[in-house]
GROMACS .gro file of C-alpha atoms in nm:
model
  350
    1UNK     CA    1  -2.136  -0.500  -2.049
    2UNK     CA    2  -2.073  -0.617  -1.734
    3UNK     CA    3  -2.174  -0.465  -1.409
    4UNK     CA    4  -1.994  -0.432  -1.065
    5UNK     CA    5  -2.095  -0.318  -0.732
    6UNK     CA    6  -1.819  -0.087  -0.536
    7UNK     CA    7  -1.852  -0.112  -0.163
    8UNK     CA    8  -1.634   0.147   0.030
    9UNK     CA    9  -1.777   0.094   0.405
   10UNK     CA   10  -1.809   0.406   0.497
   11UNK     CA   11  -1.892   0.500   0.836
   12UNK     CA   12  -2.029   0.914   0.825
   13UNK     CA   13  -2.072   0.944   1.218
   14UNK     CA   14  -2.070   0.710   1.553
   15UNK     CA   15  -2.469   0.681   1.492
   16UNK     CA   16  -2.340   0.428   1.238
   17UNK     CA   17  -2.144   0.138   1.444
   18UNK     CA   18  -1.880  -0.005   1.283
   19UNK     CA   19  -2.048  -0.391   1.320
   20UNK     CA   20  -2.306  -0.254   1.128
   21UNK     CA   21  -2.095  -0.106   0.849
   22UNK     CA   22  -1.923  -0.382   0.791
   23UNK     CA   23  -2.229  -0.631   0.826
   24UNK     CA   24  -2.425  -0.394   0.587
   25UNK     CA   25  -2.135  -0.410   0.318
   26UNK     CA   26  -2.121  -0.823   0.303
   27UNK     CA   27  -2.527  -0.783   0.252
   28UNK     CA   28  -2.485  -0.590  -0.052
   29UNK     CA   29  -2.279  -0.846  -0.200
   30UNK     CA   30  -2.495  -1.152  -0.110
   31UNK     CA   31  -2.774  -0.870  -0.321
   32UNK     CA   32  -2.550  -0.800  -0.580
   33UNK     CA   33  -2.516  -1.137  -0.668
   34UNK     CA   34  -2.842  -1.211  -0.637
   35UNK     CA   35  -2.987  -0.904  -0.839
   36UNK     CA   36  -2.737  -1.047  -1.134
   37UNK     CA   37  -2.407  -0.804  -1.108
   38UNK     CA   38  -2.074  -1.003  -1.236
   39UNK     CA   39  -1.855  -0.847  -0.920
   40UNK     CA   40  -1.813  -0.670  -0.577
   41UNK     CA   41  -1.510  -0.487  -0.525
   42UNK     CA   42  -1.386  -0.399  -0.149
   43UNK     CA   43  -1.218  -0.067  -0.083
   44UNK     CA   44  -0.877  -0.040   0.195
   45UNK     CA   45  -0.826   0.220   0.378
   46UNK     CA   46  -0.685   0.285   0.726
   47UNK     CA   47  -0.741   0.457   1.065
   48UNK     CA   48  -1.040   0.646   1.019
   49UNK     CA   49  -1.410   0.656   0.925
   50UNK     CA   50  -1.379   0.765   0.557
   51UNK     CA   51  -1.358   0.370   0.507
   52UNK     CA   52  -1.392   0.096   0.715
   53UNK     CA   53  -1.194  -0.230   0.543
   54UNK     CA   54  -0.863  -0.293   0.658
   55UNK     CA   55  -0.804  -0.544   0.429
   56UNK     CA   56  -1.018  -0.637   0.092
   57UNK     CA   57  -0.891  -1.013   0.092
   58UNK     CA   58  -1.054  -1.079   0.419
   59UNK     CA   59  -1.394  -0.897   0.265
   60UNK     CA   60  -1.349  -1.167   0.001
   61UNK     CA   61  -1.268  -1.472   0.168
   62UNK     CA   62  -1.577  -1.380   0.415
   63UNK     CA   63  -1.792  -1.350   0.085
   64UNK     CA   64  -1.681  -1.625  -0.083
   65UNK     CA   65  -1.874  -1.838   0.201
   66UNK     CA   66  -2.197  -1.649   0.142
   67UNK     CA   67  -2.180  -1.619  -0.216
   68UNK     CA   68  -2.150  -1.874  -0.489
   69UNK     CA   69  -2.108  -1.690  -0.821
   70UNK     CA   70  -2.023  -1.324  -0.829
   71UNK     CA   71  -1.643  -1.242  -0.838
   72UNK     CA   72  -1.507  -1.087  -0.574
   73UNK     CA   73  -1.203  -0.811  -0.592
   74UNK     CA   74  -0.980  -0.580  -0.456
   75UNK     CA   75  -1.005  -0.241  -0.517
   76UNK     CA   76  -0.743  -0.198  -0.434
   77UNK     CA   77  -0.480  -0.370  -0.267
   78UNK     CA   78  -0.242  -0.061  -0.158
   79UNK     CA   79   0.087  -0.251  -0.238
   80UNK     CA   80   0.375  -0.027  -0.067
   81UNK     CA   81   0.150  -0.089   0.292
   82UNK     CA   82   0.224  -0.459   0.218
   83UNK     CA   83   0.517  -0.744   0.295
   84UNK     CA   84   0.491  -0.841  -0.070
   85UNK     CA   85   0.578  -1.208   0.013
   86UNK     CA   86   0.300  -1.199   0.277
   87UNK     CA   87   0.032  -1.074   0.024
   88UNK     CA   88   0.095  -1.357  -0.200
   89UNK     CA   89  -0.008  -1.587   0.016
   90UNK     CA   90  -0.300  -1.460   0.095
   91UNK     CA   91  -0.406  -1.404  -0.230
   92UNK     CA   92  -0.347  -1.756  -0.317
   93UNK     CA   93  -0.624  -1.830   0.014
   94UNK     CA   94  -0.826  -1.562  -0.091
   95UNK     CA   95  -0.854  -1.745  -0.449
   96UNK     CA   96  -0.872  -2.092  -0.285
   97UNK     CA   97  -1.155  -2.031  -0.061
   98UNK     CA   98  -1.342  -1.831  -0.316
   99UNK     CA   99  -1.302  -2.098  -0.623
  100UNK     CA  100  -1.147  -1.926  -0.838
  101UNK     CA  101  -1.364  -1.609  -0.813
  102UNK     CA  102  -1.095  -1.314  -0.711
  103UNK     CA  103  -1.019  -1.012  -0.907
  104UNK     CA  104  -0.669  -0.901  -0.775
  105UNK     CA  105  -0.702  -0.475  -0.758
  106UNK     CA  106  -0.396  -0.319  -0.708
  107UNK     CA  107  -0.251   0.047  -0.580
  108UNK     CA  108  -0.001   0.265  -0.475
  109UNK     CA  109  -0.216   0.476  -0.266
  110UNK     CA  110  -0.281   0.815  -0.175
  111UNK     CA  111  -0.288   0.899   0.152
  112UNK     CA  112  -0.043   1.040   0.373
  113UNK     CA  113  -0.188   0.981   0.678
  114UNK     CA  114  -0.229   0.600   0.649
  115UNK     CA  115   0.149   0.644   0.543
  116UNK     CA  116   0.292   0.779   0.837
  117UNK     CA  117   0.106   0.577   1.057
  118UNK     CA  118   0.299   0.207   0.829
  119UNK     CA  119   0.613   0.424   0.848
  120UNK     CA  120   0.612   0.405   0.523
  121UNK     CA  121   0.722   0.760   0.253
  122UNK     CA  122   0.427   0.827   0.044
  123UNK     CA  123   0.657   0.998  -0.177
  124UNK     CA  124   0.841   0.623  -0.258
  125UNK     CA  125   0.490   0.466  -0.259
  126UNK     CA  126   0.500   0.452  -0.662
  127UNK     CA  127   0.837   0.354  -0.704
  128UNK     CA  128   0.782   0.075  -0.445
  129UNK     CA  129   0.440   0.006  -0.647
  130UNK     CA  130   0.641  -0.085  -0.924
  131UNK     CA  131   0.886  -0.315  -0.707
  132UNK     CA  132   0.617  -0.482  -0.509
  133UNK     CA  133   0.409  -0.562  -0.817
  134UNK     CA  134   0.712  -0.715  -1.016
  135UNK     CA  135   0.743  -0.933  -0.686
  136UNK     CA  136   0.394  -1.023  -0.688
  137UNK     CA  137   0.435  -1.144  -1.054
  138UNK     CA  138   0.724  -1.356  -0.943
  139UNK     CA  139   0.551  -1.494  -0.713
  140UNK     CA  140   0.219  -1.584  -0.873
  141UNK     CA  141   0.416  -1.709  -1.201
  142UNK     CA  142   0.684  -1.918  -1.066
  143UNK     CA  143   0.681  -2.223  -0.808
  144UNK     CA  144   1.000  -2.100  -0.674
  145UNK     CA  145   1.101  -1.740  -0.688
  146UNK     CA  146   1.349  -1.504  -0.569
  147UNK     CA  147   1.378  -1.083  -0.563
  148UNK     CA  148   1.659  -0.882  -0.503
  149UNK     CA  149   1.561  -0.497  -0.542
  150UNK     CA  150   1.609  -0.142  -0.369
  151UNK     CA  151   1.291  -0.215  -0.129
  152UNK     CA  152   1.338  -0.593  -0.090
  153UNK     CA  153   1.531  -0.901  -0.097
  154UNK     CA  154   1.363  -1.230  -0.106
  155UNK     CA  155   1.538  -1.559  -0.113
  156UNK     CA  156   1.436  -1.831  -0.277
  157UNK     CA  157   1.060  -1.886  -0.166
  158UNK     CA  158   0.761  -2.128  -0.224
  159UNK     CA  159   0.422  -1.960  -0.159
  160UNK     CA  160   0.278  -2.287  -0.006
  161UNK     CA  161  -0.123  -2.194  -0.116
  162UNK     CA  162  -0.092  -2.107  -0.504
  163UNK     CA  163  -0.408  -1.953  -0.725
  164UNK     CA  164  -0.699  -2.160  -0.846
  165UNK     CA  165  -0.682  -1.936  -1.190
  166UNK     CA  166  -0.398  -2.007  -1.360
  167UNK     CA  167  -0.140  -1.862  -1.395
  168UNK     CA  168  -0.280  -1.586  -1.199
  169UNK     CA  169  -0.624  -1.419  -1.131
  170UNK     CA  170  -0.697  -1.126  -1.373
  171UNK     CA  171  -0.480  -0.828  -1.234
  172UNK     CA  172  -0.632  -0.498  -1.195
  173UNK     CA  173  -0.418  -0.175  -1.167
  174UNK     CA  174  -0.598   0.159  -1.055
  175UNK     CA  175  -0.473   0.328  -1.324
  176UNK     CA  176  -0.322   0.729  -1.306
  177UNK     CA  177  -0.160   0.809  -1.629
  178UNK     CA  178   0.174   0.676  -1.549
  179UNK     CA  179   0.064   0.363  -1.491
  180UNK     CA  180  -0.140   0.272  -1.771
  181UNK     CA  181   0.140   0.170  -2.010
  182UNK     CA  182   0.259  -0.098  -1.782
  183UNK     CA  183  -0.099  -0.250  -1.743
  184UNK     CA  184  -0.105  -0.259  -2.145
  185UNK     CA  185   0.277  -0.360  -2.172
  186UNK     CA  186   0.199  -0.699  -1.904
  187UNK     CA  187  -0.151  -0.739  -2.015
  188UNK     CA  188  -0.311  -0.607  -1.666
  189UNK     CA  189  -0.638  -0.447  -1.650
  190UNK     CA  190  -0.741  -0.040  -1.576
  191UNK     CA  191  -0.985   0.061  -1.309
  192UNK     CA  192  -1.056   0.402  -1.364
  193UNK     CA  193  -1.275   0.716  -1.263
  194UNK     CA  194  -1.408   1.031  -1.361
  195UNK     CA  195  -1.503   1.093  -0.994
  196UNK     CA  196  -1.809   1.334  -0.996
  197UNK     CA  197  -1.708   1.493  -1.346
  198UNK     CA  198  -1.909   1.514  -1.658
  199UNK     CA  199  -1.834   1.346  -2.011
  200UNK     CA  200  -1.588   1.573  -2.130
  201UNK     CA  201  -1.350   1.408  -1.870
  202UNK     CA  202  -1.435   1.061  -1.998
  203UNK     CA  203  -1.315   1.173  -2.344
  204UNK     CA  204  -1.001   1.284  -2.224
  205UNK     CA  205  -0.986   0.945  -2.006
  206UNK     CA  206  -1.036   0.775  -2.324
  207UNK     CA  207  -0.776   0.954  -2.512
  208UNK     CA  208  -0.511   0.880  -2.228
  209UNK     CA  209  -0.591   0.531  -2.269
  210UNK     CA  210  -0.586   0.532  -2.681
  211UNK     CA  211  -0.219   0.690  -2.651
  212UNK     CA  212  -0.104   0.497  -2.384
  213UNK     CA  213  -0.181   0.111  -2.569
  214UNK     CA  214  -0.071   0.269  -2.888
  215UNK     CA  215   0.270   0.385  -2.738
  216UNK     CA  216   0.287   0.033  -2.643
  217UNK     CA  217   0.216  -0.124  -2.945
  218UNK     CA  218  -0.090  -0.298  -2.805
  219UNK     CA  219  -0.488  -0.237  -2.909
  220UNK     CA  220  -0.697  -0.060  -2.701
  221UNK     CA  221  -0.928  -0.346  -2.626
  222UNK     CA  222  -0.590  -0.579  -2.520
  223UNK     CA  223  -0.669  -0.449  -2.169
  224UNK     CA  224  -1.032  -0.446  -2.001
  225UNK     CA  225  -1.140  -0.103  -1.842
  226UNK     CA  226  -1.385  -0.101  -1.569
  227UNK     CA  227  -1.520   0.193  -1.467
  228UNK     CA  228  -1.593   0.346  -1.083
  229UNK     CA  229  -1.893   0.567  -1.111
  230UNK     CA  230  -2.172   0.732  -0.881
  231UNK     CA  231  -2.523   0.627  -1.026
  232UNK     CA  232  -2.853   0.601  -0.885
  233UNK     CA  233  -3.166   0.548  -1.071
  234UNK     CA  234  -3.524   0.638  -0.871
  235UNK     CA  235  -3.815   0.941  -0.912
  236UNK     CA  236  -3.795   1.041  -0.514
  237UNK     CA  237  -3.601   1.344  -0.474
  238UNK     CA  238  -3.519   1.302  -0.143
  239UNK     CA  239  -3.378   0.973  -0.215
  240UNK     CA  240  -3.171   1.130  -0.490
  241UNK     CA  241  -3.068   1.415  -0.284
  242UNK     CA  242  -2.936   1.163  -0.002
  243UNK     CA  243  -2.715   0.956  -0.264
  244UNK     CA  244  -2.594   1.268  -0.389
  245UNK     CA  245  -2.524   1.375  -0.036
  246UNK     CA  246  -2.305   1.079   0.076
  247UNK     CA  247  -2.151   1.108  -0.231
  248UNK     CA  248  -2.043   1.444  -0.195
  249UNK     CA  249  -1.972   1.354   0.160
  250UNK     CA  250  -1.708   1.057   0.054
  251UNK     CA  251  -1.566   1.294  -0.238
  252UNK     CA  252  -1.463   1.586   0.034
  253UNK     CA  253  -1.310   1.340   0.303
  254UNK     CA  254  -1.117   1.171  -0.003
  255UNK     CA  255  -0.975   1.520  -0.168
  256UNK     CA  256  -0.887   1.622   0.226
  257UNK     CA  257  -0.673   1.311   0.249
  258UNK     CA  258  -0.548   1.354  -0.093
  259UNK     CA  259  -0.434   1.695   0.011
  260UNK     CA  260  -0.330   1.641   0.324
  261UNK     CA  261  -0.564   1.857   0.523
  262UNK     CA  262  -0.764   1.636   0.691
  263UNK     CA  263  -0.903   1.746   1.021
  264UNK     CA  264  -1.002   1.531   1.268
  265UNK     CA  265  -1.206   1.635   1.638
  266UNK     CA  266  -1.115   1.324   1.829
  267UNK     CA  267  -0.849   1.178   1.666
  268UNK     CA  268  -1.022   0.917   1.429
  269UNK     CA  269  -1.326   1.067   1.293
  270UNK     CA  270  -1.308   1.347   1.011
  271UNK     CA  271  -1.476   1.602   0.978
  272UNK     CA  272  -1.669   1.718   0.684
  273UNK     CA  273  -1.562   2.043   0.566
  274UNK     CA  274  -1.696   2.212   0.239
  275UNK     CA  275  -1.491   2.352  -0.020
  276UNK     CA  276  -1.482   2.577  -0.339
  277UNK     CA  277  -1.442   2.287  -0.536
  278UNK     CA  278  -1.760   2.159  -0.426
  279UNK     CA  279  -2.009   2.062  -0.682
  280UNK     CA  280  -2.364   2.129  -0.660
  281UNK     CA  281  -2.674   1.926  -0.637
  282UNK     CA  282  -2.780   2.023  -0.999
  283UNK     CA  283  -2.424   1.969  -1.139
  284UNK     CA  284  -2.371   1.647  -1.000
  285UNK     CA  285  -2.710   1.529  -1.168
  286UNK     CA  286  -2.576   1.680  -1.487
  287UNK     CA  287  -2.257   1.493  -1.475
  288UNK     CA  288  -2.368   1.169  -1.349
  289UNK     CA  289  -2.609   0.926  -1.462
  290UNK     CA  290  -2.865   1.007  -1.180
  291UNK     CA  291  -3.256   1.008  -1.209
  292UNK     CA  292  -3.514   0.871  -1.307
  293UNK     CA  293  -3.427   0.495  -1.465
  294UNK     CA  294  -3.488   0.604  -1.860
  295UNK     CA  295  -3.252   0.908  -1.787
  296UNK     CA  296  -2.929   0.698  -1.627
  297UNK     CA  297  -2.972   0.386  -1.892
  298UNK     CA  298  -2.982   0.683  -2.160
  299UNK     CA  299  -2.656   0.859  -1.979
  300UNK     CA  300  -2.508   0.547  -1.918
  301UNK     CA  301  -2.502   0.458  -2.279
  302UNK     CA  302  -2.350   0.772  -2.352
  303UNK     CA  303  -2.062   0.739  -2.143
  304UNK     CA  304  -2.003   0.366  -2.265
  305UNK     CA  305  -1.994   0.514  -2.562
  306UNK     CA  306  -1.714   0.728  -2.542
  307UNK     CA  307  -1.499   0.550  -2.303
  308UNK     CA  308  -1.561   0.243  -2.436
  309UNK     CA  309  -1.537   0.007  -2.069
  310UNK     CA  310  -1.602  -0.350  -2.026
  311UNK     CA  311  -1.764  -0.290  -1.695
  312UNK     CA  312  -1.928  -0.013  -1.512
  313UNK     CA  313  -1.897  -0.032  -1.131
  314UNK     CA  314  -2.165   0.164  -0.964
  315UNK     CA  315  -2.076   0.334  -0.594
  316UNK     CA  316  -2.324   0.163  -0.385
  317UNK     CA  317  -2.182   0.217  -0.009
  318UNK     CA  318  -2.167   0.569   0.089
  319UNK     CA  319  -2.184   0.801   0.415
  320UNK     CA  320  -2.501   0.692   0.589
  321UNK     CA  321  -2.710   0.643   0.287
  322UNK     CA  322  -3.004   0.418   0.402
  323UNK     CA  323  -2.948   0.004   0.391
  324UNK     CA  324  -3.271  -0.100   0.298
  325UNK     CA  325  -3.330   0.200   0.011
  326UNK     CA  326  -2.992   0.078  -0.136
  327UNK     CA  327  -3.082  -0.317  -0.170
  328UNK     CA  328  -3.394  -0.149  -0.297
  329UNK     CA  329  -3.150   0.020  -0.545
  330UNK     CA  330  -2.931  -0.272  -0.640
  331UNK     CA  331  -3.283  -0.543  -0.666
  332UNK     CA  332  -3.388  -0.247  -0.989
  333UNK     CA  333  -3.057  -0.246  -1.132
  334UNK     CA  334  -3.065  -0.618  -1.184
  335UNK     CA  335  -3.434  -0.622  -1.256
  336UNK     CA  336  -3.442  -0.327  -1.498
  337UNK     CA  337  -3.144  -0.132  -1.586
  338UNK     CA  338  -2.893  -0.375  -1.617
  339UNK     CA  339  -3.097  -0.558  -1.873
  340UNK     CA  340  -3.179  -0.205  -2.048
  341UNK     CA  341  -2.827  -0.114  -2.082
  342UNK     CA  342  -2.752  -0.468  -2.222
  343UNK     CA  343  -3.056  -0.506  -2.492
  344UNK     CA  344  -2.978  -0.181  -2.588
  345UNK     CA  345  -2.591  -0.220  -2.662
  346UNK     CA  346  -2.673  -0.571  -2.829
  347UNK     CA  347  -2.914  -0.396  -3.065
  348UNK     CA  348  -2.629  -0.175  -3.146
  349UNK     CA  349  -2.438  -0.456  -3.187
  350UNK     CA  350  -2.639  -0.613  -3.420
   0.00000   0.00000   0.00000
């Protein structure tokens, strides 16, 4: 099993400067790799505080100069906020400065307000998804490519730097339902999640992806599945309750976006505003591998089990969740669950 880091740079009020948000997400990488994880994954978002990265390629090129072996992706890319033609280039730096070592994440996106404010229709964005990412192919595939399309017309074009990984870095789609037969049907990847739901939506997860590779004629495993997922492993409950905090804190300024009723005091940060649909403390524990370390290698075998991913990325920037308890957090991953999870599914294995 491999094991990924997601870092969202989140800033949860102007006690937390944005220097320090951003310096504090590049440190958990440089930890990550060191603590033994296989990849960090960089978040985009736009315009407020609910994330911080403009633009994951930069997160990677600046890691790939203090890192040496982790991979380093995108998660995600949000293609319709993109020149397509643009993008490709940069991915081909991004891959040249980092040897080789980028996962390529990629999205239609979700919300409206970073829309508006591209002038771009977030009711297109999927359809021009679906354009931008054929053009990507192109582009990644051939020396010399051209695009003519109902949301661009390229002429014939070089992209001057080209990949390190041939033909093309693995491709990652963040998958909604509709999308998942085109990752099987081109042989792209799924990054999924169950947000802060329990088991019973991993099993219908996992039946959306059975039906989706069968209707394409393709095996389940033809397509790796990594998995986004709130975890945190310690015996302080004050610790716990402050992970579980942020993470509620991240999940109510995302579903506000989503929904388009975000509310904002000053124009750029949101505010926080509880909802029905709010989970509690307790239920979040339930549905989550969170606790002591015995209880989340024990959960997270259980949901391996029924979703069956090749990697589990654990949600390790959040709100204002404390720096040095988090390296803390990622140092006994790598020293204890990691390994845990690993002996244990070997054993199986075997």
């Amino acid at each position: 099993m491999e094991f990924a880091t997601f870092i969202l740079a989140a800033q949860r009020g102007y006690h937390q400067s944005c220097e320090s948000v951003i310096r504090n997400s590049i440190e958990q990488a440089v930890v990550s790799e060191q603590a033994g994880f296989d990849t960090a994954w960089f978040a985009e978002h736009h315009f407020n505080n609910y994330s911080l990265i403009p633009s994951p390629l930069m997160m990677v090129a600046h890691c790939a100069g203090v890192t040496s072996t982790i991979r380093l992706g995108t998660a995600v890319c949000v293609l319709p906020l993109y020149q397509p033609q643009r993008l490709l280039s940069e991915i081909g730096f991004a891959d040249t400065v980092a040897n080789g070592r980028l996962e390529l994440g990629v999205g239609s996106g979700y919300q409206q307000f970073e829309f508006e404010r591209f002038g771009v229709n977030i009711d297109e964005a999927p359809a021009v998804f679906s354009e931008y990412l054929d053009i990507l192919q192109k582009g990644l595939n051939q020396n010399i490519f051209e695009h003519d399309g109902q949301y661009g017309n390229i002429p014939p074009t070089a992209i001057s730097v080209r990949t390190v990984q041939k033909p093309t870095p693995p491709i990652w789609i963040a998958a909604g339902t509709a999308r998942l037969g085109r990752a099987y049907r081109e042989g792209h990847n799924l990054f999924v999640t169950a947000f802060h739901n329990g088991l019973e939506t991993l099993r219908v997860l996992r039946e959306a992806i059975e039906k989706a590779a069968a209707a394409e004629g393709k095996n389940v495993t033809d397509a790796k599945i990594s998995l986004l997922r709130c975890c945190y492993a310690s015996d302080d409950e004050a610790e716990i309750n402050s992970y579980l905090d942020n993470a509620r804190f991240q999940r109510r300024l995302s579903e506000a976006l989503h929904q388009r009723r975000q509310q904002s005091l000053d124009g750029y940060l949101l505010k926080e505003t509880p909802t029905q649909q709010d989970l509690s403390f307790a239920t979040m524990r339930r549905n989550l591998p969170i606790g002591s370390v015995n209880r989340v290698v024990d959960r997270l075998l259980e949901e391996i089990d029924i979703l069956k991913p090749n990697q589990i990325a654990i949600q390790t920037q959040l709100g204002d969740f404390d720096q040095k308890t988090m390296l803390r957090q990622i140092e006994l991953w790598g020293d204890k669950i990691i390994p845990a999870v690993n002996k244990s599914l070997a054993h199986q294995g075997g």
